[in-house]
Coordinates of C-alpha atoms in Angstrom, one line a residue:
X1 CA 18.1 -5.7 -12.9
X2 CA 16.8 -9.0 -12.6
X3 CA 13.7 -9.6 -10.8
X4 CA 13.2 -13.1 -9.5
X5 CA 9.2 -13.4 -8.5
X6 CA 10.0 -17.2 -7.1
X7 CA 12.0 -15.7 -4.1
X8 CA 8.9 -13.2 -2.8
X9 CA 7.0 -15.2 -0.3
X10 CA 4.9 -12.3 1.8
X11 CA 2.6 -11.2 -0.9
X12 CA 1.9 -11.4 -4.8
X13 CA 0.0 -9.3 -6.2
X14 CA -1.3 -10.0 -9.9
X15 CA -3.1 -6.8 -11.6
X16 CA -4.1 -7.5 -15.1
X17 CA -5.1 -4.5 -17.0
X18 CA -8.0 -5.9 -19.1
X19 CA -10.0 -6.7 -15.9
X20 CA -9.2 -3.5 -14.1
X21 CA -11.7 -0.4 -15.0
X22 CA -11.6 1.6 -11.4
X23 CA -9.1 2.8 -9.2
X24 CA -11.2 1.3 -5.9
X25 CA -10.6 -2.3 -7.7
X26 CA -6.5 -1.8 -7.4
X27 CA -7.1 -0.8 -3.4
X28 CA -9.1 -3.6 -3.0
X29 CA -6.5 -5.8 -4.3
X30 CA -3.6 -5.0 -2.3
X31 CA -6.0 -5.2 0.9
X32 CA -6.9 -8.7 0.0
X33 CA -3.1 -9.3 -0.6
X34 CA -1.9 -7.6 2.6
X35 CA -4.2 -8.5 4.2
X36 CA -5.7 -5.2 5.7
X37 CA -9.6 -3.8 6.1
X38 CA -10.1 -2.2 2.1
X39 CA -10.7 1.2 4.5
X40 CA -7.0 0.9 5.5
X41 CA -5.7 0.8 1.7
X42 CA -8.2 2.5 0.2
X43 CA -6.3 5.7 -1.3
X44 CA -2.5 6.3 -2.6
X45 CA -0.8 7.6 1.0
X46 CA -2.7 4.8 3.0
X47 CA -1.0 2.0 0.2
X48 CA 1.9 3.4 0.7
X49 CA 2.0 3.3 4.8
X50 CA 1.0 -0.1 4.4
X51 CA 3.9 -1.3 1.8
X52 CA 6.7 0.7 3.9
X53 CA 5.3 -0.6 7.3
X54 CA 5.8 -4.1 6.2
X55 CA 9.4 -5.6 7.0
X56 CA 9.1 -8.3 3.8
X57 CA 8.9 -7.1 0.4
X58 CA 6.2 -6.7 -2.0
X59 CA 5.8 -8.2 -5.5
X60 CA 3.3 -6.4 -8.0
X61 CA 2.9 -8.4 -11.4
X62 CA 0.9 -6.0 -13.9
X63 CA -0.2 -8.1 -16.7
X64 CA -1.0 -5.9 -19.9
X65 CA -0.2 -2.7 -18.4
X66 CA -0.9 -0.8 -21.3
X67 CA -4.0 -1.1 -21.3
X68 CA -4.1 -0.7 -17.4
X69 CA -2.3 3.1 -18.0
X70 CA -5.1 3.8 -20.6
X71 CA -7.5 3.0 -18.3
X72 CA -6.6 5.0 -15.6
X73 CA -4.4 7.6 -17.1
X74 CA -2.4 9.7 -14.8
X75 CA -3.6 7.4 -11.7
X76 CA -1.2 4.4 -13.4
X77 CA 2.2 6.4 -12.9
X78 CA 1.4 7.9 -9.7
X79 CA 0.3 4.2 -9.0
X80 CA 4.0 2.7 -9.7
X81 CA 6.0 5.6 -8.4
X82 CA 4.0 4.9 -4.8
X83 CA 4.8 1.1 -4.9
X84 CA 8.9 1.8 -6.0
X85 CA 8.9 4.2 -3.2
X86 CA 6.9 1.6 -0.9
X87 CA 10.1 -0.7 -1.8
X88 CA 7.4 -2.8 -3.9
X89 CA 9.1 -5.4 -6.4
X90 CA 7.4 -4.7 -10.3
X91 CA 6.9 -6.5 -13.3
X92 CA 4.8 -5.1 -15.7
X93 CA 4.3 -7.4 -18.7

């Protein structure tokens, strides 16, 4: 499936895995993004209320995501199964 970034106008969100060390820093992110208090964000169910509240999509760019998944291990795919079920667009590069 082809995933065209240029189209998603709500909210980019760019996560690059060599500046990333903590979990708090990802929240933080998508509150920035979206747009909401960190507090509101600021664990895995609370993203996902947010991302499936919001009647525009999502799009999550995750630059070196290998090093992202090192980093925070088991975090990383509980991370990217709560955005696809969040009906988040990904790209992980």
């Amino acid at each position: 499936m082809s995933l065209n970034f240029k189209t998603c106008r709500v909210a980019k969100i760019i996560i690059d895995g060599a500046k990333i060390r903590r979990k708090d820093q990802i929240f933080a992110l998508f509150a920035v993004a979206l747009n909401f208090e960190l507090e509101y964000v600021a664990n895995l169910d609370a993203l996902y209320d947010a991302l499936s509240e919001r009647s525009r999509q999502v799009c999550v760019i995750i630059k070196r995501g290998g090093i992202l998944k090192l980093r925070l291990g088991k975090f990383y795919d509980i991370l990217l199964e709560v955005l696809r079920s969040g009906k988040a667009k990904i790209l992980i590069l």
